[in-house]
XYZ file of C-alpha atoms in Angstrom:
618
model
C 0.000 0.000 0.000
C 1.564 2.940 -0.836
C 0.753 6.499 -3.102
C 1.875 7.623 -6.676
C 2.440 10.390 -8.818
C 4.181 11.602 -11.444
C 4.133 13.957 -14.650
C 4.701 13.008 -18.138
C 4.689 14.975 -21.297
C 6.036 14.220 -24.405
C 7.715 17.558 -25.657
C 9.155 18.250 -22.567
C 12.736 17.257 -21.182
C 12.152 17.386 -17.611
C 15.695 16.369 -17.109
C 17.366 19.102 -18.304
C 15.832 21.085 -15.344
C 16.695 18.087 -12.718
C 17.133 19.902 -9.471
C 13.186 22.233 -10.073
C 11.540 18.897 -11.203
C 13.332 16.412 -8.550
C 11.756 19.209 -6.492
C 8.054 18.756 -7.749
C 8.492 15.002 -7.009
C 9.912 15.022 -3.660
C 7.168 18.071 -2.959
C 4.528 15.562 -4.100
C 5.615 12.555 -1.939
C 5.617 14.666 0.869
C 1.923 15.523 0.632
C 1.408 12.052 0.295
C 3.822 10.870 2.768
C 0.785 9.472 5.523
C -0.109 6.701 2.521
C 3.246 5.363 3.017
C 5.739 6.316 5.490
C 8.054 3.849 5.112
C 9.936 4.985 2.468
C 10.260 7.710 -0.516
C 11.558 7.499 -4.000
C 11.249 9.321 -7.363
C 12.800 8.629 -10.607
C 12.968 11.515 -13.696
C 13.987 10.523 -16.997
C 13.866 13.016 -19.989
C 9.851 12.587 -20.481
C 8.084 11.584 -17.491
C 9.033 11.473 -13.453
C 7.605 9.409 -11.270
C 6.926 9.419 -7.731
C 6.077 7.109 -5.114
C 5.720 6.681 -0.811
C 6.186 2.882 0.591
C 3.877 0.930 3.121
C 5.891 -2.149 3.196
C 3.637 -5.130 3.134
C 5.129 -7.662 0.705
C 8.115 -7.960 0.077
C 9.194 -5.625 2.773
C 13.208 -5.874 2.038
C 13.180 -5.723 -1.818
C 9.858 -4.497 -3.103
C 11.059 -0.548 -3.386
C 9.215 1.527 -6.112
C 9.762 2.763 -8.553
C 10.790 -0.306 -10.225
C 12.018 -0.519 -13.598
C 12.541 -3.310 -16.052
C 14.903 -3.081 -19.093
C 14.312 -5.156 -21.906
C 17.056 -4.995 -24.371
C 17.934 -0.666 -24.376
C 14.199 -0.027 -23.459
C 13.457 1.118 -19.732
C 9.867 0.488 -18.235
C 9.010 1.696 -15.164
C 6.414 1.269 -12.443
C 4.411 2.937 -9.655
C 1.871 1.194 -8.044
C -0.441 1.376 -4.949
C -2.227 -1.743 -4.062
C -2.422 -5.465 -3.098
C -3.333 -8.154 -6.023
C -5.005 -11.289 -4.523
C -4.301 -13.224 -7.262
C -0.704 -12.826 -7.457
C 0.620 -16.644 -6.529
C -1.265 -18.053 -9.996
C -0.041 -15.241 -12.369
C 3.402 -15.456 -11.057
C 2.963 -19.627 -11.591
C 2.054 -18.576 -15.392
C 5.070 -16.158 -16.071
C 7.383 -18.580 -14.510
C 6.186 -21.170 -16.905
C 6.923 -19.014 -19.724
C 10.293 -18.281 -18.328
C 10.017 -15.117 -16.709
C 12.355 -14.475 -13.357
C 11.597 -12.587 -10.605
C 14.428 -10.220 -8.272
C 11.752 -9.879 -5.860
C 8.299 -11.361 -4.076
C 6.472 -8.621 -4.609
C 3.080 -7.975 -6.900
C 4.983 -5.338 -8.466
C 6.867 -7.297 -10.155
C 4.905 -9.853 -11.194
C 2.207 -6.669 -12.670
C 5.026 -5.196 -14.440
C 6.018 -8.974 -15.970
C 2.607 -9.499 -17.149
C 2.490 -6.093 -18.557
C 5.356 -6.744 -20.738
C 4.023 -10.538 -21.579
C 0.385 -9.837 -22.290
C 0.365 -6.172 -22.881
C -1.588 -2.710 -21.867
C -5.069 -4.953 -21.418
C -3.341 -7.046 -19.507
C -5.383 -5.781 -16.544
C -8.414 -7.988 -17.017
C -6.055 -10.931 -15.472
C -5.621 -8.880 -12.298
C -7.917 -9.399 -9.022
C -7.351 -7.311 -6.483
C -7.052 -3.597 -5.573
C -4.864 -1.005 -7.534
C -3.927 2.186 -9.085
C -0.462 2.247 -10.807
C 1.033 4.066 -13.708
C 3.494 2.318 -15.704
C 5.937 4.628 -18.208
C 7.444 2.854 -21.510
C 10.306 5.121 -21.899
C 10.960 3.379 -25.906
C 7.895 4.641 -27.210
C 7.098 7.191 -24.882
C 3.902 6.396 -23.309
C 2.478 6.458 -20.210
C -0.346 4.289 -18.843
C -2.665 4.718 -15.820
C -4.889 1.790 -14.369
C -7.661 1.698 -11.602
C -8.812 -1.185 -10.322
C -12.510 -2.805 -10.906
C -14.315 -0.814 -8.422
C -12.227 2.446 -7.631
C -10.600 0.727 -4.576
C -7.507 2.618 -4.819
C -7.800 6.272 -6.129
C -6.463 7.654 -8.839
C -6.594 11.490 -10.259
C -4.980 13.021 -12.898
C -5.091 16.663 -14.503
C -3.634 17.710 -18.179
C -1.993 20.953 -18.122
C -2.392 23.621 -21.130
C 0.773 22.519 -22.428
C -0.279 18.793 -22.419
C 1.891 17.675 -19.423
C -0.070 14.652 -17.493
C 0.122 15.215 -14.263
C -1.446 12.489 -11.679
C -1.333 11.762 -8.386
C -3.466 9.125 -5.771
C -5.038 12.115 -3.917
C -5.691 15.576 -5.764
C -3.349 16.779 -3.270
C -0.448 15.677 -5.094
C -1.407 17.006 -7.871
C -2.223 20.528 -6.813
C 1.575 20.682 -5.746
C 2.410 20.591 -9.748
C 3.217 24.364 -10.971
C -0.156 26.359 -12.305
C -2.667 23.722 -10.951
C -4.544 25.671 -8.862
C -7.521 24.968 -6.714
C -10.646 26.107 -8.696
C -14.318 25.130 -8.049
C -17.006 25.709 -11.127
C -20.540 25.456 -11.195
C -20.256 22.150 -11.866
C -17.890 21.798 -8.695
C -20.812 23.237 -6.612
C -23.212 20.999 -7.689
C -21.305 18.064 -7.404
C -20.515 19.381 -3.171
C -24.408 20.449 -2.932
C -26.172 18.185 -5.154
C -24.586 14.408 -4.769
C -22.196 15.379 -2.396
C -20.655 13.214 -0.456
C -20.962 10.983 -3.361
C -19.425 12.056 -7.013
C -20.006 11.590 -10.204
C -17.739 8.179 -11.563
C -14.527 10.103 -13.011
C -15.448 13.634 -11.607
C -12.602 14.892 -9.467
C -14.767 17.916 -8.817
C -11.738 20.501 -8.640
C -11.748 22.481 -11.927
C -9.792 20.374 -14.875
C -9.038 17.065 -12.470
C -10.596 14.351 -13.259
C -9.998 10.423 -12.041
C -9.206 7.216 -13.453
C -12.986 5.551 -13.616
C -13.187 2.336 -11.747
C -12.605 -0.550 -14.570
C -11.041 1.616 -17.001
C -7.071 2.759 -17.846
C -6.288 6.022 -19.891
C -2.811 5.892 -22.489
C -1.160 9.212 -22.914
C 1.504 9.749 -25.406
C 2.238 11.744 -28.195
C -0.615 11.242 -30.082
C -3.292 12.359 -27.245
C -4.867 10.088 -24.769
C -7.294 7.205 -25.058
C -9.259 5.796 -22.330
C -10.021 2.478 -22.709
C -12.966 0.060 -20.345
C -11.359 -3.414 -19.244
C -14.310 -4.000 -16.729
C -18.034 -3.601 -16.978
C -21.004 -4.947 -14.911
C -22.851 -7.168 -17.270
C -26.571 -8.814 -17.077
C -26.581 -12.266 -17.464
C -29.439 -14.707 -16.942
C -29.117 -17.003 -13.548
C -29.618 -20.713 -14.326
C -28.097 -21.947 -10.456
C -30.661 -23.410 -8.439
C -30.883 -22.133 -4.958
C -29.009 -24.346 -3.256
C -26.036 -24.379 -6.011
C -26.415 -20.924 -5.610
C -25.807 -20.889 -1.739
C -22.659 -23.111 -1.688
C -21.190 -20.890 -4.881
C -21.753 -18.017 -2.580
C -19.943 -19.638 0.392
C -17.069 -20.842 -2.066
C -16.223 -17.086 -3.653
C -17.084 -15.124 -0.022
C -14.892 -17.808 1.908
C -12.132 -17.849 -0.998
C -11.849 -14.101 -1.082
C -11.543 -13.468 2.589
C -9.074 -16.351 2.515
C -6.921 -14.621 -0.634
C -6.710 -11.205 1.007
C -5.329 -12.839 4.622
C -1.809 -12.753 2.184
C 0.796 -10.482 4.019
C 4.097 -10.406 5.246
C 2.908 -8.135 8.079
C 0.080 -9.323 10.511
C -3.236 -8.293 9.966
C -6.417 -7.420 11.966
C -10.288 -7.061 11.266
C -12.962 -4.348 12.377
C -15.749 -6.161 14.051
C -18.722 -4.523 14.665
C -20.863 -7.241 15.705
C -22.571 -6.942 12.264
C -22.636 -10.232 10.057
C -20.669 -9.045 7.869
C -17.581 -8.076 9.396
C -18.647 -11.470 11.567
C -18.136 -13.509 8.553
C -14.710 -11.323 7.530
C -13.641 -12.184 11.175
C -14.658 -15.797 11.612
C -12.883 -16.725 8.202
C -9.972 -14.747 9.463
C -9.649 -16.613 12.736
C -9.993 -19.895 11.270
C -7.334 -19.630 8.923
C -4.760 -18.083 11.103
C -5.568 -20.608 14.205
C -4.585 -23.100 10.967
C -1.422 -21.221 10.820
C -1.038 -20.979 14.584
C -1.828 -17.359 14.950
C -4.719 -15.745 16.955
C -6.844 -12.782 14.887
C -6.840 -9.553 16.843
C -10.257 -7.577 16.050
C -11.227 -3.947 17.029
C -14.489 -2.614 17.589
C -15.988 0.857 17.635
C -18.200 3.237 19.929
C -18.822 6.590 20.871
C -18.094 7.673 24.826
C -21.403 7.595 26.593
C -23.442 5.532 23.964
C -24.782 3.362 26.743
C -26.169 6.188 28.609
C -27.495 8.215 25.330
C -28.129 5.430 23.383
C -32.113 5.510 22.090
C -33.539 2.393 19.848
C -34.745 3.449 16.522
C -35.747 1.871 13.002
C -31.962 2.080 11.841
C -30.498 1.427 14.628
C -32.796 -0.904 17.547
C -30.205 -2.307 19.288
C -26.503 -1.384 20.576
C -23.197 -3.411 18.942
C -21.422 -4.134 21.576
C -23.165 -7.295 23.293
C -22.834 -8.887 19.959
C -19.230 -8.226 19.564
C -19.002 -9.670 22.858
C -20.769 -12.624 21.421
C -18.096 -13.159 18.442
C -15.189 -12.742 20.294
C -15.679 -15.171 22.502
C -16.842 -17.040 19.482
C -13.583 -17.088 17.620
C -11.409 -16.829 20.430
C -9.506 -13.439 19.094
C -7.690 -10.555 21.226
C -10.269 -8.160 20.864
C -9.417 -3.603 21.955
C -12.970 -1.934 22.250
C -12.137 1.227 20.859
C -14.181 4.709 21.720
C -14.608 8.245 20.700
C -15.620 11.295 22.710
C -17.737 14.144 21.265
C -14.666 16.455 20.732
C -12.573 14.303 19.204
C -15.713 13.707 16.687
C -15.845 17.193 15.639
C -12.045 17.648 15.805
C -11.639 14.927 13.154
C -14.118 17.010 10.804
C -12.025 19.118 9.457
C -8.924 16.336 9.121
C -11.405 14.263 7.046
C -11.831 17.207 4.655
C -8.174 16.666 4.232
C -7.651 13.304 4.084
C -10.040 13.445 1.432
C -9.282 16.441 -0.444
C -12.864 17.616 -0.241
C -16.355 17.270 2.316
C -16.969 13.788 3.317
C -19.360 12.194 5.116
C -19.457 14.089 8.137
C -18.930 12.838 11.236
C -19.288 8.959 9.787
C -15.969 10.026 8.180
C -14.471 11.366 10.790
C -15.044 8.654 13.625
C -13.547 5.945 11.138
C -10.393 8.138 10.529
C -10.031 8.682 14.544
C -10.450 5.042 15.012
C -8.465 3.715 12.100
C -5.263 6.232 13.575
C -5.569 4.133 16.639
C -5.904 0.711 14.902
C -2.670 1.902 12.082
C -0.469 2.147 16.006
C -0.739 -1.729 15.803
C -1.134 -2.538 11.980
C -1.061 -2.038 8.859
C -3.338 -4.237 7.442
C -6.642 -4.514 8.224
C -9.715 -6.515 6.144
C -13.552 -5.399 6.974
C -16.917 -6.001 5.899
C -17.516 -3.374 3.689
C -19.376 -3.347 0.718
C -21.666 -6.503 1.505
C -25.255 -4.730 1.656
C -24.332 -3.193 -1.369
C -24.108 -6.642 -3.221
C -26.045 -8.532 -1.326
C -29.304 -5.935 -0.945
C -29.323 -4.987 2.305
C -30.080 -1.353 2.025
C -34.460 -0.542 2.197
C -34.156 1.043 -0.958
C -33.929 -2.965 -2.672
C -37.011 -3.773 -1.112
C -39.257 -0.480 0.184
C -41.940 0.285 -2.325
C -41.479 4.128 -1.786
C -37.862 3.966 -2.538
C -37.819 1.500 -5.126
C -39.700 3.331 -7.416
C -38.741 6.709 -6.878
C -37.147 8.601 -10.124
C -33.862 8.892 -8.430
C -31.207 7.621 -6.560
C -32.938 6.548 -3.926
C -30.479 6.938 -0.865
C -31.091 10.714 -1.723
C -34.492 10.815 -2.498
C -35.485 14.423 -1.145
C -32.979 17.107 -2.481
C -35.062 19.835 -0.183
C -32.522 19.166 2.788
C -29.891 20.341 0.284
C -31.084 23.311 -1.523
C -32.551 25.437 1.644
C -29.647 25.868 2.723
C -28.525 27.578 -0.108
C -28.951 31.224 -0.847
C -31.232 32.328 -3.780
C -28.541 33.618 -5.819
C -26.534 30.097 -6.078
C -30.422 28.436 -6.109
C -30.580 30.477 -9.293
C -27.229 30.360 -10.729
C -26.997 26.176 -10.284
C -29.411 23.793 -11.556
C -29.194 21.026 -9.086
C -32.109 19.150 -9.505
C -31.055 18.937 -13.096
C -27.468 18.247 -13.135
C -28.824 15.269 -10.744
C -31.364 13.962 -12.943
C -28.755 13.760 -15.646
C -26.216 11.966 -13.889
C -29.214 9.456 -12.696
C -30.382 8.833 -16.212
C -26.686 8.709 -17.826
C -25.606 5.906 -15.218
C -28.919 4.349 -15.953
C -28.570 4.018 -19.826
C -25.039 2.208 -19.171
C -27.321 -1.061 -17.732
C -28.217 -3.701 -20.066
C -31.433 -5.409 -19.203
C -32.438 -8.733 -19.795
C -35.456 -9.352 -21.904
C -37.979 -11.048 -20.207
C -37.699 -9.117 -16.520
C -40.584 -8.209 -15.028
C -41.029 -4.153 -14.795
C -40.210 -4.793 -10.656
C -36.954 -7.012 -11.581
C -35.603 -4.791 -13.912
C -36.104 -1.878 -11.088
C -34.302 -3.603 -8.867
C -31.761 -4.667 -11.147
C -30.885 -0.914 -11.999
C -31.396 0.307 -8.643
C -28.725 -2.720 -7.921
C -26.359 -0.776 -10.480
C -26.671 2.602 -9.219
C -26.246 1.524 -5.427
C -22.834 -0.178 -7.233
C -21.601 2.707 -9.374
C -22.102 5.593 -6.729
C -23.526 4.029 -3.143
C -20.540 1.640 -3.209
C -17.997 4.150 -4.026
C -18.773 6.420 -1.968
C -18.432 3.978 1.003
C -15.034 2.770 -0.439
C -13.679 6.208 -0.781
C -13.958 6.384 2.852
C -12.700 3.559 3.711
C -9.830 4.476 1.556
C -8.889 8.383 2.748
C -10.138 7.512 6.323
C -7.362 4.268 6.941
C -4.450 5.430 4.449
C -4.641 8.730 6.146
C -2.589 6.663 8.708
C -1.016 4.573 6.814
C -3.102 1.825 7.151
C -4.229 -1.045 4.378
C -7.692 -1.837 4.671
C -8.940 -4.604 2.384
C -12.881 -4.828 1.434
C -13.139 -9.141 0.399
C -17.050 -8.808 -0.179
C -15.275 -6.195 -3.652
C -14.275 -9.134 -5.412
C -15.535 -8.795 -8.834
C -15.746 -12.569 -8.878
C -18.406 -12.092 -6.341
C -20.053 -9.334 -7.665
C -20.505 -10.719 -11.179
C -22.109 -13.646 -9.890
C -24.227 -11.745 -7.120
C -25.307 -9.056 -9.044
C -27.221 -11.422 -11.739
C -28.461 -13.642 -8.919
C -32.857 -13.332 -8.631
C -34.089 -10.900 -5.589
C -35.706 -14.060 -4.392
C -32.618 -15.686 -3.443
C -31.226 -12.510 -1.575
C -34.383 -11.573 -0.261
C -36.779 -13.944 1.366
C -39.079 -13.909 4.618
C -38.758 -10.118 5.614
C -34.916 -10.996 5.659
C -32.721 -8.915 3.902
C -29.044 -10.575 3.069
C -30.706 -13.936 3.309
C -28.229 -15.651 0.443
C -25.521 -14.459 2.455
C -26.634 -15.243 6.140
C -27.590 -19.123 4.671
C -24.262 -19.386 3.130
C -22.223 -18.190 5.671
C -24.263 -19.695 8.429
C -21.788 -22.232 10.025
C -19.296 -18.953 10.178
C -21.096 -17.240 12.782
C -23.561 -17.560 15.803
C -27.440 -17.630 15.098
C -28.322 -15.053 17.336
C -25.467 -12.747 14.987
C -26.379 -14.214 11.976
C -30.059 -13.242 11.966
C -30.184 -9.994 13.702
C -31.638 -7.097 11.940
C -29.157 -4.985 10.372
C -27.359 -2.457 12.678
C -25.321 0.689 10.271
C -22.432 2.024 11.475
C -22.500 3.173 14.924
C -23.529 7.147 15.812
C -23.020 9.441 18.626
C -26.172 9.902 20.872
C -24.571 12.540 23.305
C -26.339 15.778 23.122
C -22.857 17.428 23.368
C -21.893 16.208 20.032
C -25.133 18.471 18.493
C -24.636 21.376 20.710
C -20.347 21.660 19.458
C -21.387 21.159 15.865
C -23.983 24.422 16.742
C -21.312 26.156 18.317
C -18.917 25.994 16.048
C -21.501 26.582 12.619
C -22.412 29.314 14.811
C -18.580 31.136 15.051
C -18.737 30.143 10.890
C -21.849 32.466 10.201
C -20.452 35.363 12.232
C -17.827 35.188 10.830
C -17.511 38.006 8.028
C -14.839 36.158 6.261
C -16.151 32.632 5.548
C -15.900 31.940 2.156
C -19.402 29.696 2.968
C -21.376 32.267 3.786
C -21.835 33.592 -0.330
C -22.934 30.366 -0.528
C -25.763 29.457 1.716
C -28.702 31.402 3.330
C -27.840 32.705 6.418
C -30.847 33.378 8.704
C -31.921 29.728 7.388
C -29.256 27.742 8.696
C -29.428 30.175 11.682
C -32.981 28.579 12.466
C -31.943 25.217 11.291
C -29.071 25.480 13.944
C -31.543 26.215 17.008
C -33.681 23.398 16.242
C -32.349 20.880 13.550
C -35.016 18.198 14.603
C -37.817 20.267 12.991
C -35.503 20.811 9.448
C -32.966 17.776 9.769
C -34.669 14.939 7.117
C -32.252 12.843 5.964
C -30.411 13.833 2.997
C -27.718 11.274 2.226
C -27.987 7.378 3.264
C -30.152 6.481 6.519
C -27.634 8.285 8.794
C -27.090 11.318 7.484
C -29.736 14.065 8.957
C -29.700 17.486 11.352
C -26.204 16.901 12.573
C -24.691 15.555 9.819
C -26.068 18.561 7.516
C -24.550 20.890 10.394
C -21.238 18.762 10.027
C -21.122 18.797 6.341
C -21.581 23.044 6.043
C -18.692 23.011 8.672
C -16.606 20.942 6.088
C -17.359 22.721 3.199
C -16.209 26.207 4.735
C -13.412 24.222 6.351
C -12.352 22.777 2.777
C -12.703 26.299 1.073
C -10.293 28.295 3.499
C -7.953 25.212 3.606
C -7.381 24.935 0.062
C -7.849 28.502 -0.781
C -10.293 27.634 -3.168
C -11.192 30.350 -6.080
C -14.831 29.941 -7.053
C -15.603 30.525 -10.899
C -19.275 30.132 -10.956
């Protein structure tokens, strides 16, 4: 796990100015230097430099980037972030066609099958990734992101056609004449979809990112972006029960894959099923190996006293986690945050992430994963389950299913009153969301034959995939390499979601029980009582204190004559949404997000404007 960067373009010789460029490089690792503070290194040749920050996890001794090949007088270099699961059987192949390795890494073994197989080469890969590699022969550049934006990857292309890229935009905005710009469209990315994004939007003014599935070639000639990965509809022909045990083959075989380290590893268990199942499959393997697992759970400083059942959320974690620790036997830390610390970590998320996040969901999981990254560096968790396996209300509530857009942010009212008239005016939201909804929709190909109510689902299935999905993964992302900490997602295997994602809403969904495939093929994993509880979301504050900081503090923002937020929103609005966010706070993003969050989010945004010295050109 690491982070990249570089530059690259074709009519320039970078080398001839090798102490300003080195420069660039080493001033781009160094904003980048919490994704892998292990070790730095940059490499400039006439074209293209490259630069890259080390979390040693394989191949701790030998696996330093970049690393370059040479074939003959040709030089072919490589920067990569990422872990591939499936390195042992492509390494098996390239030795059989008499390749040699220096080193144990997946580095090597990506840049091998890059020179075997070629640019496409990626389809072969499973795992999680964003590298660039540079053929210095013919001058060309590639960038690659993995199947489902794991890994980020951004890249801007200057006005005298210099590539410039980096795994957080903060890389790149350390490139000369990038500057920090925000356009309409900007805006209504932040207030219309916000925290989400639109796939390949990097919402800053000319930086875009590396779609999920897809690699871009830059050379002389221009650049090309090319798909290597799409969701595709297929018809089902597994019975049930086939289906179940293929279920408990990929789930079980993924976890099992991503274990590989030459560090030890940990697991988040929130007394969920799904990080259960991550956890139990975990344990198992390592007692096979002689090890013991060591999970970490999550809470908020006077839950238990604050803590009040609701539809989301009816019961607390922690007797559960109890329940699976004891289970599989691992060294468990119950790990807590207060109310301070919760806001603190607000305005370090908007950093770690280059932009607003998801309020204080975002922040909690950076505190916590900065206290898990003390101990580790790798961790594996349960993310991305419901999102395959249906376990959101919006697969199965009749209001949400068939609403006419994405249905996690059903009611864009929470979003626009808080704006002033003039941006209301100057920014069609509602529009600029309806066309992302319908473009991501038209990309689905439906199978004849569907009912009108399967072929809902199916898309709704999609969208929760394309955007849902990645906005979740993008947090796990910022919020653990912020530390320098690996966190795997097993349940984003694309062999899994291939299968699962053409698999009939009968099968997932049966008896009032969302997740049911899962629960019935993971069922010897985990304790009944676990297995079948309703689904509990990531945990929340319930202090009081928590509301009355975030009012505090929004308060100082609007009288303040300064904040750059205060152009942007109506004033005596969130003035009276402030003193009693109950009466205004509906959920606008997710199940979570409401009042507080909203409160959270306007403190990010004016956070994320002064921080970055953003220039508005709307």
């Amino acid at each position: 796990m690491c982070s990249i960067a570089g530059f690259y373009n074709s009519n320039r010789i970078f080398n001839t100015e090798h102490e300003r460029y080195s420069y660039i490089l080493n001033d781009m690792n160094k904003a980048l230097a919490h994704r892998g503070p292990d070790a730095q290194n940059t490499v400039l040749s006439s074209h293209c430099g490259l630069a890259h920050t080390r979390l040693s996890i394989r191949d701790v001794a030998r696996g330093e980037q970049p690393m370059k090949k040479t074939i003959g007088e040709n030089d072919i270099y490589i920067v990569y972030n990422g872990e591939i699961y499936n390195t042992k059987e492509l390494k098996s192949e390239l030795l059989a066609l008499g390749y040699t390795f220096d080193t144990t890494s997946d580095t090597e073994v990506i840049l091998n099958c890059f020179l075997h197989y070629g640019p496409d080469f990626v389809h072969k890969l499973n795992g999680i990734f964003a590298f660039a590699i540079y053929d210095e022969h013919i001058q060309t550049i590639y960038l690659y992101r993995d199947h489902f934006g794991v890994k980020p990857l951004y890249y801007s292309v200057t006005d005298d056609r210099t590539l410039v890229f980096a795994s957080e935009i903060k890389g790149i905005l350390c490139y000369p004449g990038i500057r920090p710009v925000i356009d309409a469209n900007g805006l209504c990315e932040v207030f219309g979809i916000g925290p989400s994004k639109t796939p390949g939007c990097g919402v800053f003014k000319n930086i875009d990112e590396v779609k999920p599935g897809h690699f871009i070639k830059f050379s002389a000639y221009g650049m090309s972006n090319f798909t290597y990965y799409r969701i595709t509809s297929t018809p089902h022909t597994d019975s049930y029960e086939n289906t179940v045990e293929k279920v408990r083959y990929l789930v079980k075989d993924s976890i099992e894959k991503q274990i590989v380290s030459d560090v030890p590893i940990c697991t988040f268990l929130s007394g969920g099923i799904d990080s259960s199942i991550v956890s139990s499959v975990c344990a198992t393997k390592l007692r096979e190996q002689g090890k013991k697992l060591h999970t970490f759970s999550f809470d908020f400083k006077d839950n238990s006293k604050y803590f009040k059942s609701n539809a989301f959320q009816p019961e607390q974690d922690r007797p559960y986690v109890d329940m699976m620790v004891a289970h599989i036997g691992s060294d468990h830390t119950y790990l807590t945050c207060n109310y301070s610390d919760l806001a603190d970590y607000l305005y370090t998320s908007v950093e770690s992430r280059d932009m607003p996040t998801m309020a204080d969901v975002d922040s909690s999981l950076l505190y916590f994963c900065s206290l898990v990254a003390k101990e580790y560096k790798v961790v594996l968790t349960g993310e991305c389950a419901d999102e395959i396996f249906g376990g959101y209300p919006w697969f199965y509530r009749e209001e949400l299913l068939s609403s006419d857009t994405f249905p996690w942010m059903k009611d864009l009212s929470p979003r626009l009153s808080v704006l002033s008239p003039d941006i209301i005016d100057s920014l069609d939201i509602p529009g600029y969301v309806s066309s992302l909804y319908n473009s991501l929709l038209s990309e689905i190909n439906l199978l004849p034959g569907e009912s009108d109510t399967e072929k809902r689902r199916r898309q709704i299935s999609y969208l929760n995939i394309r955007m849902f999905m990645q906005t979740l993964l993008d947090r796990m992302d910022r919020t653990s390499m912020a530390s320098g900490l690996e966190a795997r997602v097993p349940f984003a295997d694309p062999r899994i979601l291939d299968y699962v994602f053409n698999v009939p809403w009968e099968y997932k969904y049966s008896e009032g029980c969302e997740k049911k495939l899962l629960r019935e093929a993971m069922k010897d994993y985990v304790p009944h009582e676990i297995m079948y509880r309703k689904k509990s979301p990531y945990p929340k504050s319930y202090d009081p204190h928590y509301e009355q900081e975030l009012a505090k503090r929004l308060l100082c923002v609007l009288n303040d004559p300064e904040s750059p937020l205060l152009p942007l929103i109506d004033r005596e609005y969130v003035k009276n949404f402030i003193n009693a966010p109950k009466d205004y706070g509906r959920p606008w993003f997710g199940q979570l997000m409401a009042g507080p969050q909203m409160m959270a989010y306007l403190l990010q945004i004016d956070h994320w404007l002064r921080k970055y010295a953003i220039v508005l050109d709307i």
